[in-house]
XYZ file of C-alpha atoms in Angstrom:
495
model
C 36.947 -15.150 -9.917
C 33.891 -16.268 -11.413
C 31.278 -13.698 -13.585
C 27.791 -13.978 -13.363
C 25.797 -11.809 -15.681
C 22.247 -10.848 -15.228
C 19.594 -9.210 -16.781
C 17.451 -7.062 -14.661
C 15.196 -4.726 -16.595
C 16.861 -3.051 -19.158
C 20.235 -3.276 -17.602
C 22.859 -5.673 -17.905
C 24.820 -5.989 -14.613
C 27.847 -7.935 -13.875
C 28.188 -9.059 -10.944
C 31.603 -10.434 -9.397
C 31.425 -13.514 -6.612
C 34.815 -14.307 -5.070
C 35.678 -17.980 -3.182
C 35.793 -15.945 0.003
C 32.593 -15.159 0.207
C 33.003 -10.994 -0.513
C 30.029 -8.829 -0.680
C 28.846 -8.407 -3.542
C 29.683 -4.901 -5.313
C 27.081 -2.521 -6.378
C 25.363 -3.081 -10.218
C 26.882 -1.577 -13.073
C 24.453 0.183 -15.547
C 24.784 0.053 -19.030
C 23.091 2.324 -21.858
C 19.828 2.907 -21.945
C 17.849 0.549 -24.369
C 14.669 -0.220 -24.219
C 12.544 -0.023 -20.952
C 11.607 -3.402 -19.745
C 8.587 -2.874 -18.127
C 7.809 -5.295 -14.969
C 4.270 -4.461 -15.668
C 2.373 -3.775 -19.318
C 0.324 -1.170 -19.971
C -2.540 -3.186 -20.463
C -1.584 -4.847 -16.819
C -0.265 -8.048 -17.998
C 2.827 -8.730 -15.436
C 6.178 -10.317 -17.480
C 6.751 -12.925 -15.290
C 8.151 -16.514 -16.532
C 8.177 -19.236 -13.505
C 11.308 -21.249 -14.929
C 13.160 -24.103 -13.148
C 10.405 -25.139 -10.905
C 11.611 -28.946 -10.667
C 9.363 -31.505 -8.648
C 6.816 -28.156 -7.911
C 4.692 -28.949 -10.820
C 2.929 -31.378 -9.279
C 1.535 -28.659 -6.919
C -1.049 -27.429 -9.663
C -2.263 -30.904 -9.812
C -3.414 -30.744 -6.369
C -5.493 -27.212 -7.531
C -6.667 -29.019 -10.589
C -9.700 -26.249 -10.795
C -7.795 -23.259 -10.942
C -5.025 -24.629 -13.082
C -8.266 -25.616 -15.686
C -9.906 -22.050 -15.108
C -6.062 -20.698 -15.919
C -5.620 -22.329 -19.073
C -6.165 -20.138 -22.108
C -9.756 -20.679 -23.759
C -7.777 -23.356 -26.526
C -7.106 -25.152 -24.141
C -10.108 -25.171 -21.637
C -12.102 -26.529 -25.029
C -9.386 -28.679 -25.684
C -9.868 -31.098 -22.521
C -13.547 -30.116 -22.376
C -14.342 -32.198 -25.697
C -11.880 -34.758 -24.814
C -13.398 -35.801 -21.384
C -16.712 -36.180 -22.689
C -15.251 -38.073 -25.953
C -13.621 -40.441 -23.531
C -16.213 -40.620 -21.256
C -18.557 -41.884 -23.470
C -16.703 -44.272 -25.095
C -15.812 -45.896 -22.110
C -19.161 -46.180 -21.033
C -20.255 -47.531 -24.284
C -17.505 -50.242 -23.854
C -18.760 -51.103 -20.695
C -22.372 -51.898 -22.164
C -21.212 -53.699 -25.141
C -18.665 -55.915 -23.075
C -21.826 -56.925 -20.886
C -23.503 -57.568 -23.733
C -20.613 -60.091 -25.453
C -20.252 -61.738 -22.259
C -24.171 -62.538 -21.747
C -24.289 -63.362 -25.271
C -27.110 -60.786 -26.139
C -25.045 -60.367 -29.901
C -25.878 -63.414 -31.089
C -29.117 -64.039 -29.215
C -30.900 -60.217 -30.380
C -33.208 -61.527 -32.822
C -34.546 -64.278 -30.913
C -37.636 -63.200 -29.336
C -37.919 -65.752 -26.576
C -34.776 -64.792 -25.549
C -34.597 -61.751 -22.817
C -31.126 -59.378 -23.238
C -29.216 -56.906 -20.580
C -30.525 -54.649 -23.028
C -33.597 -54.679 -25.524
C -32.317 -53.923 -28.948
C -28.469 -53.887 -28.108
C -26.546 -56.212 -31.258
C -23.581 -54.386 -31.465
C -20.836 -51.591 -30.437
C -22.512 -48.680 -32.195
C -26.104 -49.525 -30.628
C -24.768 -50.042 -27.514
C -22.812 -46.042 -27.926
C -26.340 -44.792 -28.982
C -28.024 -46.288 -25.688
C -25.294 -44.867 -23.686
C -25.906 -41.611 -24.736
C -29.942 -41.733 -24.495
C -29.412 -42.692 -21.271
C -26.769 -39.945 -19.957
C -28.565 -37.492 -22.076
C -31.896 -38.692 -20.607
C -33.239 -38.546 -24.250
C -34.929 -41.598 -23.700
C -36.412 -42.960 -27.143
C -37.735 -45.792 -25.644
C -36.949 -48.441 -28.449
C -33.636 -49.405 -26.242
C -33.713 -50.260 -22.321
C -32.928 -52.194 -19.566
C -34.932 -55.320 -18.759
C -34.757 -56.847 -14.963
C -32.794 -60.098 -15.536
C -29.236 -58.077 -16.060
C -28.982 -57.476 -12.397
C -24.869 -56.237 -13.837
C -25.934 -53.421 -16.084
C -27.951 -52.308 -13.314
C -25.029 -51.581 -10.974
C -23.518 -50.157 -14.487
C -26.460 -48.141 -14.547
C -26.212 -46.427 -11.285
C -22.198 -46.303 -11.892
C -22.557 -44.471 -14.838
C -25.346 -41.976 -13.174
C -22.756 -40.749 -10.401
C -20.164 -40.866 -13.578
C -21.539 -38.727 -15.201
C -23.060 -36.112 -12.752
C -19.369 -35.101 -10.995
C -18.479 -35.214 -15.147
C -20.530 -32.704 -15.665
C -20.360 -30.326 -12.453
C -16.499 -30.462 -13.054
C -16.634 -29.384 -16.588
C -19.385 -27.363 -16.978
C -18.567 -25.739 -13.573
C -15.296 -24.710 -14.822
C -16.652 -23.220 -18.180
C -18.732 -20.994 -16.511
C -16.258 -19.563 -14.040
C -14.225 -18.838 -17.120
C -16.482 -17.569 -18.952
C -17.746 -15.234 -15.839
C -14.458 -14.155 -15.186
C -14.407 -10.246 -14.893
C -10.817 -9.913 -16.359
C -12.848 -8.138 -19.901
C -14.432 -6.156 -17.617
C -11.123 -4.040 -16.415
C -10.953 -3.669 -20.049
C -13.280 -0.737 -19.983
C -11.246 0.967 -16.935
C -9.017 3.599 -17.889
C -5.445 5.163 -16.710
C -3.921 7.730 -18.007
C -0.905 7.299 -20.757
C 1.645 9.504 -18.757
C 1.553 10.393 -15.134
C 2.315 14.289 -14.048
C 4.319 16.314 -11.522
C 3.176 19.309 -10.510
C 2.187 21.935 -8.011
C -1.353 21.520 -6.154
C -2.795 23.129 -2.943
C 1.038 23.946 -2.550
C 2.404 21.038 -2.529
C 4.760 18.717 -4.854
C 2.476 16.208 -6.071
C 2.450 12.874 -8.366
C -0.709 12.937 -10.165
C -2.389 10.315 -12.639
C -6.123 10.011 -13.951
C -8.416 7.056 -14.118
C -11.483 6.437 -15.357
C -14.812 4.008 -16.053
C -16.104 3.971 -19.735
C -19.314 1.677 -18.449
C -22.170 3.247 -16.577
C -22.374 0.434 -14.426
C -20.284 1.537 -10.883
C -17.585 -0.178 -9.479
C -18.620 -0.603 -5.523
C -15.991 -0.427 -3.409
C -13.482 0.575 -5.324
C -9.924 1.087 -4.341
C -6.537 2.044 -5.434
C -2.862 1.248 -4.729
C 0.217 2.210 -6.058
C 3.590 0.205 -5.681
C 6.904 1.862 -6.529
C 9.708 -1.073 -7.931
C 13.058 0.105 -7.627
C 16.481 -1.377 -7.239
C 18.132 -0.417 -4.727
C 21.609 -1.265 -2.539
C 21.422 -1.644 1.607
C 24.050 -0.413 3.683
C 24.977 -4.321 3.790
C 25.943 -4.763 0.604
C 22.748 -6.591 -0.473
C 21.028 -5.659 -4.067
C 17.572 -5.776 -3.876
C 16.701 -5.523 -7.853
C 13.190 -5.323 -7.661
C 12.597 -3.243 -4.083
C 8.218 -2.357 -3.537
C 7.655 0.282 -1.946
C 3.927 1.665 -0.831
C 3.107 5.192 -2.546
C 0.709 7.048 -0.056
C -2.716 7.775 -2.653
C -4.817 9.317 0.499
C -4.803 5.773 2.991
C -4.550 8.015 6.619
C -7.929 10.272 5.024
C -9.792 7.965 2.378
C -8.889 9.372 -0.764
C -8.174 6.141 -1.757
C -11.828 4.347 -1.736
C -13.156 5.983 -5.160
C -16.599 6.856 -6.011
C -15.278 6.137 -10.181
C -18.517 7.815 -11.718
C -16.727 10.290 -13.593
C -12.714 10.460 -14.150
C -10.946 11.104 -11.678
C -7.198 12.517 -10.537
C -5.438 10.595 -8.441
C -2.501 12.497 -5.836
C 0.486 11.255 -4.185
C 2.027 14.169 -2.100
C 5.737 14.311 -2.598
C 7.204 15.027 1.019
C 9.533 14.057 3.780
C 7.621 10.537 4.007
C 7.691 10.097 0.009
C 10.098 7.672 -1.815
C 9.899 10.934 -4.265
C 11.654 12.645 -1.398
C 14.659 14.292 -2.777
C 13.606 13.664 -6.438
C 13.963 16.585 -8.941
C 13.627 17.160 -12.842
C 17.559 16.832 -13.212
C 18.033 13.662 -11.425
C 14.609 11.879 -12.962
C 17.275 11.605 -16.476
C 19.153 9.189 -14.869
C 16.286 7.312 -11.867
C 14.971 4.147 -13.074
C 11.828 2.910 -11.300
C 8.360 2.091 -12.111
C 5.062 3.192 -10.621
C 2.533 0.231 -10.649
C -1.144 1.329 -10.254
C -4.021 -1.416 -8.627
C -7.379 -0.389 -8.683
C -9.735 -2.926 -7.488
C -13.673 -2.736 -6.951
C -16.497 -5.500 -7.085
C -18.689 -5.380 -10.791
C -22.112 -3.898 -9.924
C -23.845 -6.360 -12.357
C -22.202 -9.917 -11.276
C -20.990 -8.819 -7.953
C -17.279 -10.417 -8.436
C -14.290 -8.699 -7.607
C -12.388 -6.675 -10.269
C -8.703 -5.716 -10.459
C -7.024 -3.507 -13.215
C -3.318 -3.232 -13.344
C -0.991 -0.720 -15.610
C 2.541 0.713 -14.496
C 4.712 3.981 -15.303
C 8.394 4.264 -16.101
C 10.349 7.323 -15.178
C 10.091 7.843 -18.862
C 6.232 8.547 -19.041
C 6.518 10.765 -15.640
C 5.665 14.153 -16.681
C 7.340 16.784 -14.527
C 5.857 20.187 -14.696
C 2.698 19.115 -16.159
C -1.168 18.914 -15.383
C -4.368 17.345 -16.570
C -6.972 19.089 -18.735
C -10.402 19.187 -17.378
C -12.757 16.983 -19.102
C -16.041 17.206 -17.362
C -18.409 20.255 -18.497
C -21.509 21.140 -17.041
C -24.533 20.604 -19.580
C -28.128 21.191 -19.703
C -29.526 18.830 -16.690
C -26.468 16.468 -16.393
C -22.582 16.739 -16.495
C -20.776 15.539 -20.278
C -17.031 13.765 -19.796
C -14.890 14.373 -22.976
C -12.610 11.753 -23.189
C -10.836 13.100 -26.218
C -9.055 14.747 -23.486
C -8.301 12.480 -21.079
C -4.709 12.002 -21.854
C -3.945 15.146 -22.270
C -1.957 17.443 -20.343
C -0.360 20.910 -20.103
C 2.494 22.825 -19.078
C 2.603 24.970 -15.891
C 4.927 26.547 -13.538
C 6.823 24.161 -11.439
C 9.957 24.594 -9.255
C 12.755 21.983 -11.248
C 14.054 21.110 -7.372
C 12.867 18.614 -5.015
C 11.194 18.562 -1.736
C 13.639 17.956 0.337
C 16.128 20.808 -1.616
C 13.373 23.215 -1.417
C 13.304 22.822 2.509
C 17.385 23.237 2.592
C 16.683 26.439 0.684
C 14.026 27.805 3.091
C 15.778 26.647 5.951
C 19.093 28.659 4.692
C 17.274 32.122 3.275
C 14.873 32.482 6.484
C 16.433 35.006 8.888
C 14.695 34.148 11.718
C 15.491 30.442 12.145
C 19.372 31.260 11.648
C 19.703 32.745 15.217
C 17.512 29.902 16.666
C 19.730 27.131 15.380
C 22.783 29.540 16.655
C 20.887 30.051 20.826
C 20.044 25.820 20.343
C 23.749 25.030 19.864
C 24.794 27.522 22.587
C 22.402 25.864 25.134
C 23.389 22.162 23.967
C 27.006 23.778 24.603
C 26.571 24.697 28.268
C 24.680 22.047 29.208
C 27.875 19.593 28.225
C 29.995 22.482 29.784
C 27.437 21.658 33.346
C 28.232 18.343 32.864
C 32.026 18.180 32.497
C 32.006 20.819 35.731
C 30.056 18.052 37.871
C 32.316 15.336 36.767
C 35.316 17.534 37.659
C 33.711 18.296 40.609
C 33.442 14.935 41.832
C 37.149 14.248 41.144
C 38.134 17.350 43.452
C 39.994 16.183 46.858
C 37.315 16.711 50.087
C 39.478 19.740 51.004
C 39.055 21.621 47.767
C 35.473 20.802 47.696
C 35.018 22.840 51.289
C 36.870 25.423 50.391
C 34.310 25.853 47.582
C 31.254 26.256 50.038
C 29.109 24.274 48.379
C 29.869 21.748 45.598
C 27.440 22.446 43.660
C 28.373 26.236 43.606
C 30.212 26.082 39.863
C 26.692 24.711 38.468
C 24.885 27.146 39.483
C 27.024 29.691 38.669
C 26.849 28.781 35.227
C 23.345 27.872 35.130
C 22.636 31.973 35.402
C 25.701 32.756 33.231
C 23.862 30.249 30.868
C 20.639 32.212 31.206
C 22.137 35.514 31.081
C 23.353 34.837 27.533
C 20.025 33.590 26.746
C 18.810 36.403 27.675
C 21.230 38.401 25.598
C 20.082 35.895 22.630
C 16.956 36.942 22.935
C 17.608 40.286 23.374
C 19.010 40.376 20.278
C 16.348 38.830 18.345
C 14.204 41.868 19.507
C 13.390 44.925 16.991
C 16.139 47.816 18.105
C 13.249 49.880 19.520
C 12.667 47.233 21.964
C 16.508 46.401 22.889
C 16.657 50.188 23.636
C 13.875 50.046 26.106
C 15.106 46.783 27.925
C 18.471 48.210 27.640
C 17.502 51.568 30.113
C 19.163 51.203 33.492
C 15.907 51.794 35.405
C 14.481 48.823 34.253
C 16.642 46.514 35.490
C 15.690 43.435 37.082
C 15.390 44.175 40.349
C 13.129 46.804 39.799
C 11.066 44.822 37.869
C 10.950 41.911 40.702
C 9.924 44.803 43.676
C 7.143 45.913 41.575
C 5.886 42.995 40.881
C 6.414 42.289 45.332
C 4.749 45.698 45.402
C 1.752 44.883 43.298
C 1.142 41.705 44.799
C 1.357 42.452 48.115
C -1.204 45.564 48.050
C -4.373 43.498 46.536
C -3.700 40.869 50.020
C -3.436 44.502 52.086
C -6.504 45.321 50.462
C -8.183 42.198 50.819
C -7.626 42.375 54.754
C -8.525 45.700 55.295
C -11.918 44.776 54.109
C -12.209 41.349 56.403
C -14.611 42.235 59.750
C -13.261 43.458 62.361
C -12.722 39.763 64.078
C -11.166 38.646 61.264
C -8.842 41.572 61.021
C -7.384 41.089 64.790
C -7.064 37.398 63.991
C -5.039 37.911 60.928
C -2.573 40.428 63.001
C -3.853 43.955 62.934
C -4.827 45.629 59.803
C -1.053 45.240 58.988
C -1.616 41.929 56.679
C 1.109 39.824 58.642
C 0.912 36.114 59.321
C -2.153 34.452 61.460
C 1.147 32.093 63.311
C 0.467 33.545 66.861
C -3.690 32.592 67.009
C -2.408 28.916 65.083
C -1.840 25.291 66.858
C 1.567 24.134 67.612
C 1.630 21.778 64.425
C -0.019 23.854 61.904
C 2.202 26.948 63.179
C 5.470 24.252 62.372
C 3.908 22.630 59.471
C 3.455 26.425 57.990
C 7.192 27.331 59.360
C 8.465 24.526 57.466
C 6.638 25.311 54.491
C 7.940 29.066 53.961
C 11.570 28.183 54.903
């Protein structure tokens, strides 16, 4: 046996791996110490990338975004260092021309014609270099036509220096443009709250826009990070789950002008499902809140991150208001944006609540006791046909009709349905039903009765033609004046 200990979170866990290849048993949790947050506050995520072997050279082929990555130390770091070396290498490259020409020793001749006018050693030869990329342009140093080499240099060093630049300064900029200090002024809430709204068990937190510059198309998500066992034995120590902030009806795109309270529903659907104030002392999760929206003023997308632990979960708490109605526009006080209140909330969950309904409700009792009576003689049907079926040929003719026990349960069945529902009646009503005049058969022959004097009626005031074609003023059936086939096809259709 072989231990392998792990840190996940704030918990030490030690986990046991056999030679044979066991599952692996379920994490132990030690004491509570302090939270290690998978997210910070301010929405920095604590992730180290460790071990990563031969898949470093994978930034190198993103060389942009690993320079745009780099902290600003370092982005100023290579930035002077390229154009340090840069230069000097193109400086070299001049000066080398000129030592192999010979223009060092020949400058102060004046019948002689250098590479370069006024070029005698290494430090001239840096100056031209940078009058040149700089397009300064003094005029006292330049190119004459009979260096048909520092020509080609010339043009080298133009295309040089133009991807130098785009590179460099390209990558400056997008740092510098980078909208990460703009989620700066977006605001969350220091503790999230549970609490009764509209009814319902709901997981409210509040966020907010100090700028009065709008965020267009803003949106929120929240991500629940659990750990959690599968009925396989598997530990999944850092399990996402998708909190529901209004997707199905659009709560979620934000119009973030003023603060704003933002509502996850606790119910059968919710992760939060059968979570209560007793058993949130010993959960350990962590709520991670995304809001993203594009800057009004530079049109780039901007995210803003923070997270809460079970810890900063409120239960039984609500937001104060902080938006007051002033003399021609509304005033947000964000003195009280963080703060919150106490107010009546039910310590059980959602899904206990339901149990309790479902158990002090006297009128579903009965209908849970008539469904279990049904699903009882409808396997009691189907155990009779399979019996049924077994039967010898003889036995099954002395029955009749084989399917003769069915039905005679199938009313039996209906009776006591009847008798189910007759008991879910008020007493005054049972007493009624329960008269011997109104039996059933009463009840069908005035129905026959009623139905058959509106068609009596309804011949009697035909014409007179029409009356001796339908029988007589009697009502009976129009089968003597019919065809042969209609008379069968309506023979058929009443037997």
């Amino acid at each position: 046996m072989s231990a392998l200990r792990r840190k996940l979170g704030d918990e030490y866990q030690v986990v046991s791996t056999s030679a044979s290849g066991g599952g692996l048993p379920p994490p132990r949790a030690a004491p509570r110490g302090k939270r290690q947050r998978f997210v910070d506050k301010n929405g920095r995520c604590n992730v180290q990338h460790g071990n990563l072997g031969g898949e470093t050279s994978r930034y190198l082929s993103d060389l942009f975004t690993t320079l745009v990555d780099l902290k600003w130390r370092w982005n100023l770091f290579i930035f002077i260092l390229t154009y340090t070396v840069a230069w000097l290498f193109m400086a070299s490259m001049w000066w080398v021309i000129a030592y192999m020409r010979g223009d060092l020793n020949k400058a102060h001749d004046d019948s002689y014609t250098p590479c370069v006018a006024n070029v005698y050693n290494f430090p001239s030869a840096f100056l031209f270099f940078i009058e040149t990329e700089a397009t300064i342009g003094y005029g006292y140093r330049y190119i004459t036509d009979k260096c048909p080499e520092g020509i080609i240099l010339f043009l080298f060093q133009s295309i040089l220096g133009s991807i130098v630049d785009a590179f460099l300064i390209g990558c400056m900029f997008i740092k510098m443009s980078q909208p990460k200090k703009r989620a700066e002024t977006l605001m969350f809430s220091e503790h999230a709250a549970i609490s009764m709204r509209d009814g319902k068990l709901t997981l409210m937190f509040r966020v907010g826009n100090l700028r009065n510059s709008h965020m267009v198309s803003a949106q929120i998500r929240c991500k629940l990070l659990k750990s959690r066992q599968t009925p396989e034995g598997e530990f999944l120590p850092l399990d996402q789950l998708e909190l529901d902030v209004g997707f199905s009806t659009g709560a979620d795109q934000l119009f973030l002008v003023s603060p704003l309270t933002i509502c996850h529903v606790i119910d059968a659907k919710s992760p939060f499902y059968d979570l209560s104030q007793r058993s949130m002392q010993t959960e350990q999760f962590e709520i991670v809140v995304i809001l993203e929206g594009i800057v009004e003023t530079t049109g780039m997308t901007c995210q803003a991150r923070t997270s809460y632990t079970e810890d900063e979960v409120l239960w039984g708490h609500r937001f104060f208001p902080v938006i007051s109605l002033e003399e021609g526009f509304f005033k947000v006080d964000y003195s009280q944006f963080h703060a919150t209140f106490e107010v009546p909330t039910p310590p059980y969950s959602v899904k206990e609540q339901e149990e309790m309904l479902l158990m002090s409700s006297p009128l579903i009792a009965p209908a849970v006791s008539n469904s279990k009576e049904r699903n009882n003689s409808v396997e009691c049907l189907d155990g009779l046909d399979e019996v049924g079926t077994k039967l010898p040929s003889k036995l099954q003719k002395i029955t009749g009709r084989e399917d003769f026990p069915k039905k005679l349960l199938r009313m039996s069945s209906t009776t006591s349905e009847k008798a189910y529902s007759m008991g879910d009646l008020p007493m005054k009503l049972q007493r009624i039903s329960s008269v011997p005049g109104n039996s059933e058969e009463k009840l069908v022959s005035k129905t026959t009765k009623m139905m058959s004097d509106p068609m009596s009626q309804s011949v009697a005031d035909l014409p007179p033609k029409l009356q001796k074609l339908s029988g007589g003023g009697g009502g009976g059936r129009m089968e003597g004046n019919l065809p042969p086939k209609l008379r069968k096809m309506n023979s058929d259709r009443f037997t």
